[in-house]
């Protein structure tokens, strides 16, 4: 069964450092998303991406965050200068349809720890 | 801001019992999804419901979307230890690119 692949599975970084989280969405999906989940809290929407541009973003997704699809398969989330409160599980997701009627396929996540 | 409230947040039952968990909102959603999440993993889609009043079955799991498309329920018949996990409901709307709004989840433990 097709899956969304995320790397690395764990990332420890020092406060103020830049991190790049990587994702390979399902190949025939056109819509890509990043979500995060702080320990014990809800899964929160960060950003959606379609046709090589951001289509929607949340208030969490400030200037420290950026996304990119550098080639035909990878989808990355960059945090420019990490803060302690950025520690969370970051999930990439993709979908075939814009309306989400087919549901979203999530990756297994990257656990980011900022120290 | 659209919110999804899930209840109960924790549920511990014996194997073989039936249970129902609920997902409620004051907002209308064009579709609602149920996911199951294991510790340290991403949510895995179980079902999407789209039409008000819709009922979908997935083996021992029955999902219902409320007539007004503001609420949903998940019923599990004869729960088994393998059903243990976090059940999340998530709503999305048509228009735009449909960010999904998640509830906090119901953590289910089925005791053998």
Short mmCIF file of C-alpha atoms in Angstrom, two decimals, chain B:
data_model
loop_
_atom_site.label_atom_id
_atom_site.label_comp_id
_atom_site.label_asym_id
_atom_site.label_seq_id
_atom_site.Cartn_x
_atom_site.Cartn_y
_atom_site.Cartn_z
CA UNK B 1 -12.46 28.77 14.66
CA UNK B 2 -14.02 25.37 14.18
CA UNK B 3 -13.70 23.05 17.14
CA UNK B 4 -14.35 19.35 17.49
CA UNK B 5 -15.07 18.01 20.95
CA UNK B 6 -14.57 14.32 21.56
CA UNK B 7 -16.00 12.32 24.42
CA UNK B 8 -15.09 10.51 26.44
CA UNK B 9 -11.40 11.37 26.37
CA UNK B 10 -10.48 8.11 28.11
CA UNK B 11 -12.29 4.80 28.04
CA UNK B 12 -11.24 1.50 29.54
CA UNK B 13 -13.44 -1.51 28.91
CA UNK B 14 -13.34 -5.28 29.03
CA UNK B 15 -12.90 -7.40 25.94
CA UNK B 16 -16.24 -8.23 24.38
CA UNK B 17 -18.04 -5.07 25.51
CA UNK B 18 -19.60 -2.57 23.15
CA UNK B 19 -18.76 1.12 23.19
CA UNK B 20 -19.60 4.39 21.51
CA UNK B 21 -17.45 7.49 21.27
CA UNK B 22 -18.66 10.86 20.14
CA UNK B 23 -17.42 13.80 18.14
CA UNK B 24 -19.37 17.06 18.36
CA UNK B 25 -19.09 20.53 16.95
CA UNK B 26 -21.16 23.67 16.68
CA UNK B 27 -19.90 24.02 13.10
CA UNK B 28 -20.99 22.23 9.95
CA UNK B 29 -18.38 20.16 8.14
CA UNK B 30 -18.55 18.99 4.54
CA UNK B 31 -16.79 15.78 5.51
CA UNK B 32 -15.65 14.15 8.67
CA UNK B 33 -12.97 11.55 9.08
CA UNK B 34 -12.07 9.09 11.79
CA UNK B 35 -8.45 8.16 12.32
CA UNK B 36 -6.69 5.80 14.65
CA UNK B 37 -3.31 6.75 16.02
CA UNK B 38 -0.80 4.48 17.73
CA UNK B 39 1.86 5.96 20.04
CA UNK B 40 4.70 7.51 18.06
CA UNK B 41 2.91 7.03 14.73
CA UNK B 42 0.87 9.17 12.40
CA UNK B 43 -2.94 9.01 12.25
CA UNK B 44 -4.28 6.25 10.00
CA UNK B 45 -7.52 6.92 8.19
CA UNK B 46 -10.40 4.59 9.08
CA UNK B 47 -13.31 6.20 7.26
CA UNK B 48 -14.62 9.40 5.70
CA UNK B 49 -18.29 10.35 5.97
CA UNK B 50 -19.74 13.01 3.73
CA UNK B 51 -23.55 12.89 3.69
CA UNK B 52 -25.69 13.89 6.66
CA UNK B 53 -27.13 10.76 8.27
CA UNK B 54 -24.59 8.52 6.53
CA UNK B 55 -23.65 5.26 8.22
CA UNK B 56 -20.53 3.31 7.32
CA UNK B 57 -19.40 -0.03 8.65
CA UNK B 58 -15.88 -1.32 8.86
CA UNK B 59 -16.04 -4.83 10.31
CA UNK B 60 -17.00 -4.29 13.97
CA UNK B 61 -16.80 -0.50 13.68
CA UNK B 62 -19.86 1.57 12.76
CA UNK B 63 -19.51 5.25 11.95
CA UNK B 64 -22.39 7.68 11.72
CA UNK B 65 -22.48 11.27 10.52
CA UNK B 66 -25.16 13.43 12.08
CA UNK B 67 -28.02 14.70 9.95
CA UNK B 68 -26.82 18.28 10.35
CA UNK B 69 -23.19 17.29 9.66
CA UNK B 70 -22.06 18.71 12.98
CA UNK B 71 -21.44 15.51 14.86
CA UNK B 72 -20.42 11.90 14.44
CA UNK B 73 -20.17 8.73 16.43
CA UNK B 74 -18.05 5.61 16.35
CA UNK B 75 -19.52 2.43 17.73
CA UNK B 76 -17.39 -0.66 18.32
CA UNK B 77 -19.09 -4.00 18.81
CA UNK B 78 -17.43 -6.72 20.87
CA UNK B 79 -14.23 -4.77 21.47
CA UNK B 80 -10.96 -6.64 21.26
CA UNK B 81 -7.52 -5.80 22.71
CA UNK B 82 -6.37 -4.96 19.18
CA UNK B 83 -8.83 -2.07 19.16
CA UNK B 84 -6.76 -0.32 21.82
CA UNK B 85 -5.55 3.05 20.55
CA UNK B 86 -6.33 6.74 20.15
CA UNK B 87 -9.35 7.47 17.98
CA UNK B 88 -9.38 10.89 16.38
CA UNK B 89 -12.17 12.62 14.55
CA UNK B 90 -11.29 15.32 12.05
CA UNK B 91 -13.45 17.65 10.00
CA UNK B 92 -12.83 19.41 6.76
CA UNK B 93 -14.73 21.84 4.59
CA UNK B 94 -15.04 22.35 0.89
CA UNK B 95 -13.55 25.47 -0.57
CA UNK B 96 -9.91 26.32 -0.36
CA UNK B 97 -7.55 23.45 0.28
CA UNK B 98 -9.33 22.02 3.25
CA UNK B 99 -7.20 22.02 6.30
CA UNK B 100 -8.40 19.36 8.65
CA UNK B 101 -9.44 20.26 12.17
CA UNK B 102 -8.75 17.49 14.68
CA UNK B 103 -10.38 16.65 17.97
CA UNK B 104 -8.25 15.75 20.98
CA UNK B 105 -9.15 12.09 20.60
CA UNK B 106 -10.55 9.26 22.67
CA UNK B 107 -7.94 6.99 24.20
CA UNK B 108 -9.43 3.49 24.28
CA UNK B 109 -8.03 0.62 26.28
CA UNK B 110 -9.53 -2.83 25.85
CA UNK B 111 -8.56 -5.16 28.66
CA UNK B 112 -8.30 -8.89 27.82
#
